Short mmCIF file of C-alpha atoms in Angstrom, two decimals:
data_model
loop_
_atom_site.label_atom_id
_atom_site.label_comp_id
_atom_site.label_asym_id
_atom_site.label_seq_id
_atom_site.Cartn_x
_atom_site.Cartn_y
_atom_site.Cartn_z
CA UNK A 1 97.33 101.85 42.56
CA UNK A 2 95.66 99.09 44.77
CA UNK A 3 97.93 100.67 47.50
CA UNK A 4 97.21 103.80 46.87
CA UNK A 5 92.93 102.98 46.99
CA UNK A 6 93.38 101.68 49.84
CA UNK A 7 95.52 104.31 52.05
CA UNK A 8 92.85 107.13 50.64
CA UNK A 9 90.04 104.60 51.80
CA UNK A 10 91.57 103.87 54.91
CA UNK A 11 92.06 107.22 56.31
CA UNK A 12 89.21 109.21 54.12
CA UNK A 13 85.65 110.62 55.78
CA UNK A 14 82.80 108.40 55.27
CA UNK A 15 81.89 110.83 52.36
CA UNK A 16 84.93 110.50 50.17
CA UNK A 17 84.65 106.11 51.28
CA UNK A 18 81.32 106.66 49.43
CA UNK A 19 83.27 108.60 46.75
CA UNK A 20 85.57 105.97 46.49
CA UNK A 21 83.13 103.16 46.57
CA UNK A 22 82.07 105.14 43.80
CA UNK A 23 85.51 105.09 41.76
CA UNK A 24 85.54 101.27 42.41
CA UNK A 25 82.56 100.20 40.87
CA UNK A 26 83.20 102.25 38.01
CA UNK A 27 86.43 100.97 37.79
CA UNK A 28 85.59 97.54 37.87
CA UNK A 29 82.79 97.96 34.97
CA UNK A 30 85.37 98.99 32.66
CA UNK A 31 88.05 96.50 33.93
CA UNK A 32 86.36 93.46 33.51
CA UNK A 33 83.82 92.50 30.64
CA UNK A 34 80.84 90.40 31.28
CA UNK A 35 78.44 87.92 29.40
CA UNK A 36 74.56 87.91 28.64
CA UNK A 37 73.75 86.63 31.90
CA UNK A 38 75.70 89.93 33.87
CA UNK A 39 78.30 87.71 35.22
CA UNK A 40 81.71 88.27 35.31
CA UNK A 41 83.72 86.26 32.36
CA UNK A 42 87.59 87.51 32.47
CA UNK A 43 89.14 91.10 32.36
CA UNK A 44 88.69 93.08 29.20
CA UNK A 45 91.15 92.45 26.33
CA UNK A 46 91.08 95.74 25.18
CA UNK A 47 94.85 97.07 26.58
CA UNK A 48 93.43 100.59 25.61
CA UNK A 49 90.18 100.28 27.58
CA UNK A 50 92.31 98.74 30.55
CA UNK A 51 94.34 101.67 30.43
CA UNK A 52 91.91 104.78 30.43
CA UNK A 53 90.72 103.00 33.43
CA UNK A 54 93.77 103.65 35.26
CA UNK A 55 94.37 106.78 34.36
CA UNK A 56 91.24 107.96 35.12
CA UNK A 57 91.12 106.05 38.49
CA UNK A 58 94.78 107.64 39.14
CA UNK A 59 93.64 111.17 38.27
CA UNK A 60 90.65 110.81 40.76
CA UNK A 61 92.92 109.64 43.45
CA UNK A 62 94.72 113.03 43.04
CA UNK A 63 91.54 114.39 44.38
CA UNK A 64 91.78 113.03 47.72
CA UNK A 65 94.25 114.10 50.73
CA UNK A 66 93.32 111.95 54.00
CA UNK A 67 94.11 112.82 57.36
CA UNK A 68 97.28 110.18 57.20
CA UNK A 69 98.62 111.63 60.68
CA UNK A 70 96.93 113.57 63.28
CA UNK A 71 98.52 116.16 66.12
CA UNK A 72 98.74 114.69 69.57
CA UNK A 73 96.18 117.12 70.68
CA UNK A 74 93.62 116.58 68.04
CA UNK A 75 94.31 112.71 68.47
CA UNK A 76 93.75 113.09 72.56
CA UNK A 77 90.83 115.15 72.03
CA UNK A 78 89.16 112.41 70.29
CA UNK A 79 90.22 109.46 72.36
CA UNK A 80 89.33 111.54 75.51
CA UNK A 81 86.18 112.95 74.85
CA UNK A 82 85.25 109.49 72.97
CA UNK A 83 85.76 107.54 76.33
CA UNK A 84 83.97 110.03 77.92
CA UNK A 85 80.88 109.56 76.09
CA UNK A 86 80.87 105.84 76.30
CA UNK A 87 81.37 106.01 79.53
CA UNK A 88 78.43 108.13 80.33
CA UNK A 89 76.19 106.50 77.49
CA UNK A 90 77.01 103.16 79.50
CA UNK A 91 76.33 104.42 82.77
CA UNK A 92 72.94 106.27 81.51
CA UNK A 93 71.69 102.94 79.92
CA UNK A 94 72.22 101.28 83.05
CA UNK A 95 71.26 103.62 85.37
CA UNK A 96 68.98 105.63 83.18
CA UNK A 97 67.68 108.90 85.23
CA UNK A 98 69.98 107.98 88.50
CA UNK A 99 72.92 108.05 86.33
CA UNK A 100 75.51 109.91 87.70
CA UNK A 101 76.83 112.70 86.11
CA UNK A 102 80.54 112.54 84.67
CA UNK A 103 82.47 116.07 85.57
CA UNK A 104 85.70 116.40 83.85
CA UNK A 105 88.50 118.55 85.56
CA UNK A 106 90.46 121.08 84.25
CA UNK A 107 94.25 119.73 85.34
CA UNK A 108 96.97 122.06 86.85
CA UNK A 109 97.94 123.90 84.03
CA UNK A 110 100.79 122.53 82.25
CA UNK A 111 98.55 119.23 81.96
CA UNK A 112 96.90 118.49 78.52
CA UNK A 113 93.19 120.44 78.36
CA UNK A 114 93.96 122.78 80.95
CA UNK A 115 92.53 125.85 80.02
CA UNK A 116 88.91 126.94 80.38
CA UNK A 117 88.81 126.66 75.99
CA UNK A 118 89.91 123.20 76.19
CA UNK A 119 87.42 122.28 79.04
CA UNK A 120 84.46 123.48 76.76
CA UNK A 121 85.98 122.07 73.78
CA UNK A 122 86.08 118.61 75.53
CA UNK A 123 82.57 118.60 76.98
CA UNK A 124 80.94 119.90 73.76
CA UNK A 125 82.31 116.82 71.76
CA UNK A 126 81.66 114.45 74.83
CA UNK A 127 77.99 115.83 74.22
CA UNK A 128 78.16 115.41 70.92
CA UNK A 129 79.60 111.49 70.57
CA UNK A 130 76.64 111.26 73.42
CA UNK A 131 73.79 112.01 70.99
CA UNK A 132 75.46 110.22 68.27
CA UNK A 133 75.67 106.62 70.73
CA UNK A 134 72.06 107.21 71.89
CA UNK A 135 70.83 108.67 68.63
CA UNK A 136 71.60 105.22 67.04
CA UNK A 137 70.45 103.19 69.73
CA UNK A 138 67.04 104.60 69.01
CA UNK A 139 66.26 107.48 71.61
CA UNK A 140 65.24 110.56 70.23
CA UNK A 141 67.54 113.26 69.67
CA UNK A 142 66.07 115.74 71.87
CA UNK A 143 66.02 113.22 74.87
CA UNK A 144 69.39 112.46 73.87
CA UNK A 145 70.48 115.83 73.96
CA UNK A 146 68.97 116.77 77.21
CA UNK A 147 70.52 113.85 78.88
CA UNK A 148 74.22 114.93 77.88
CA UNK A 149 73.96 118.53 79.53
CA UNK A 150 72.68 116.73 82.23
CA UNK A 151 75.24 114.00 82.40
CA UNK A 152 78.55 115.14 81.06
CA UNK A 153 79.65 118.78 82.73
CA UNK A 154 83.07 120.46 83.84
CA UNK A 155 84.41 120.76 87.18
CA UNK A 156 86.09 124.11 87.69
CA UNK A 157 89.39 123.88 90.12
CA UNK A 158 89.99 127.42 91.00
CA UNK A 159 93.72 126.59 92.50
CA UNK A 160 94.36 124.83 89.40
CA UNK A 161 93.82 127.73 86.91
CA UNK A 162 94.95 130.58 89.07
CA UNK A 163 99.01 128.67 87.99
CA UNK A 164 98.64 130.46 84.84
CA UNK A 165 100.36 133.59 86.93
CA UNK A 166 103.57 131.56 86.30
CA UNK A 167 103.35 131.43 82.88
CA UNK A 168 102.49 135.92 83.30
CA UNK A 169 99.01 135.87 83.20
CA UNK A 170 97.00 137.96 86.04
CA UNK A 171 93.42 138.29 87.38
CA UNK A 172 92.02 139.73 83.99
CA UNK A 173 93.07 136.32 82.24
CA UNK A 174 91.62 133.91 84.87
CA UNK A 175 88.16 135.46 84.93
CA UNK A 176 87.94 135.38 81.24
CA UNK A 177 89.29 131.65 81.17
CA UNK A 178 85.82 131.33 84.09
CA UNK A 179 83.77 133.02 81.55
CA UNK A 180 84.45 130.73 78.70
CA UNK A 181 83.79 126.92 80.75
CA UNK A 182 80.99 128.90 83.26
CA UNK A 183 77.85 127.39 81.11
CA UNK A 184 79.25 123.78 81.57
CA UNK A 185 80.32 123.77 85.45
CA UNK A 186 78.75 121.57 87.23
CA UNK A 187 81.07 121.20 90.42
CA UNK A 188 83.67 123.44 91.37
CA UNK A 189 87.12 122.75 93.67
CA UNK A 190 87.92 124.86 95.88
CA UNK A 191 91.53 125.99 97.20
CA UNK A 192 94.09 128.77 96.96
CA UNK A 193 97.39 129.05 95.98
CA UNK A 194 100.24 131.61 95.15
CA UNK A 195 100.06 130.99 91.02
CA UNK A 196 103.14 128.90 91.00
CA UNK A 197 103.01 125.39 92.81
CA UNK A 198 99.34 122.97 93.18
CA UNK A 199 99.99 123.87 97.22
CA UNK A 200 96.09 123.66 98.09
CA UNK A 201 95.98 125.98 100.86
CA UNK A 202 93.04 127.33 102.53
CA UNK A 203 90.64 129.70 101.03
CA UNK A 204 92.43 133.52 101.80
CA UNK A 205 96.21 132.18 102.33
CA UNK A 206 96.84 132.46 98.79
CA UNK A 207 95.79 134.74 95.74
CA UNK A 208 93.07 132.92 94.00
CA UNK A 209 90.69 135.63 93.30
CA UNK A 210 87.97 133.40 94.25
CA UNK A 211 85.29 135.84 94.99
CA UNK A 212 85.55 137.17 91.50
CA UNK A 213 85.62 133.79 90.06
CA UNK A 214 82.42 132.37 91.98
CA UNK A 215 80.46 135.19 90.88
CA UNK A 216 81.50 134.42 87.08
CA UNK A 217 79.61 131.30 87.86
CA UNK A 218 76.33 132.46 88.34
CA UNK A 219 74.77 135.82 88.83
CA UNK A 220 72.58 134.54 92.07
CA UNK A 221 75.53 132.48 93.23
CA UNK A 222 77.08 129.09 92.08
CA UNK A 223 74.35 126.00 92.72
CA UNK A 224 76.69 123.03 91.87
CA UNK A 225 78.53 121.07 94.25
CA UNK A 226 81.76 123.24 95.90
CA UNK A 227 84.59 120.56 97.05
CA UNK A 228 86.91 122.12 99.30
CA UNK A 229 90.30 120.81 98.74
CA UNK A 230 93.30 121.99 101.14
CA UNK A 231 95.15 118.86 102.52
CA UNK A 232 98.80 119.43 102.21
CA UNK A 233 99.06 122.23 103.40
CA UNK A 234 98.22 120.62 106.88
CA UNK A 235 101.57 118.28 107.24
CA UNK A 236 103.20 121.83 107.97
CA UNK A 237 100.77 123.05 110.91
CA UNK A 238 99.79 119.98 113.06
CA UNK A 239 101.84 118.34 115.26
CA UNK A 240 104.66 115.54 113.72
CA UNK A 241 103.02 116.52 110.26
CA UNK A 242 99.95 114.22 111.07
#
């Protein structure tokens, strides 16, 4: 039964802990059997009284399923998007208003969190364990708030996305992915590619619909940072690959 407390303890939400906390004490007052003074003589002789106890404590246990295992992806989520809160927490309480802002990547696809759902997903709880850090540190939740959408964003790799072709996906699909991570973008990479290999060519040589994409952005024109990234394509153009 101890084992049993403890596993559904262990691995419960802080409200069924205080559920369980709960349990315990009234477990313990009808376990052990006190004096005048309130403290605690010896356990209670009665076997009977001993036993409802357990039973009862046993049938309330029945109540309770904790999260013994977790997926891989819900586990990542949280050790990902918790280490990207502390790390922006940390850098904001050191560098307050200058702090720079922490832009999380969408990966080739293939990579964990590589769709424009997961991007959101993982900002919006980065956001969320922000407030939480600075909420309890004493800053007010509004500040708090308004610091994380200014601190934690997405950046939106174009070439990276546009690999979903290989998987049968087309133009329709990759604006709709832009659509869904377009309020959190703060900086957005740049190349092209043919939907099947991270080749990083140069805007045009591949079919990125990038125009289309941009203007998902923002209706007056994307105002974050644009990185342009096409490097390896160069080895096969200059002269001895240089």
């Amino acid at each position: 039964l101890q084992g049993l407390f403890n596993k559904a303890y262990k691995y419960g939400t802080k409200e069924e802990q205080k559920e369980l906390e709960k349990l315990s004490k009234d477990f313990g007052s009808r376990i052990y059997v006190k004096d005048n003074s309130g403290k605690i003589m010896r356990k209670n002789p009665d076997v009977k009284a001993q036993s409802d106890a357990l039973q009862d404590l046993m049938m309330n246990l029945q109540h309770f399923n904790p999260e013994v295992y977790k997926t891989l992806d819900s586990f990542s989520k949280d050790k990902t998007t918790t280490t990207f809160a502390n790390v922006a927490f940390d850098s904001y309480k050191k560098f307050k208003d200058s702090a720079p802002v922490i832009s999380i990547e969408n990966p080739p696809i293939g990579a964990a969190f590589a769709r424009g759902e997961d991007l959101k997903n993982i900002v919006e709880e980065s956001r969320k364990k922000f407030v939480d850090l600075a909420v309890k540190k004493g800053i007010s939740e509004s500040e708090a708030k308004r610091q994380a959408e200014k601190l934690i964003g997405a950046t939106w790799d174009v070439g990276h996305i546009n690999m979903l072709r290989k998987h049968g996906f087309g133009n329709k699909e990759l604006i709709k992915e832009t659509e869904t991570v377009a309020p959190f973008v703060k900086h957005v990479h740049l190349s092209d590619n043919f939907g099947f290999e991270h080749t990083e060519l140069p805007m045009g040589m591949g079919n990125v619909p990038i125009k289309d994409i941009m203007g998902k952005l923002g209706e007056k024109g994307f105002k974050g940072k644009q990185i342009v990234e096409a490097i390896s394509w160069w080895q096969h153009f200059s002269p001895g690959g240089k």
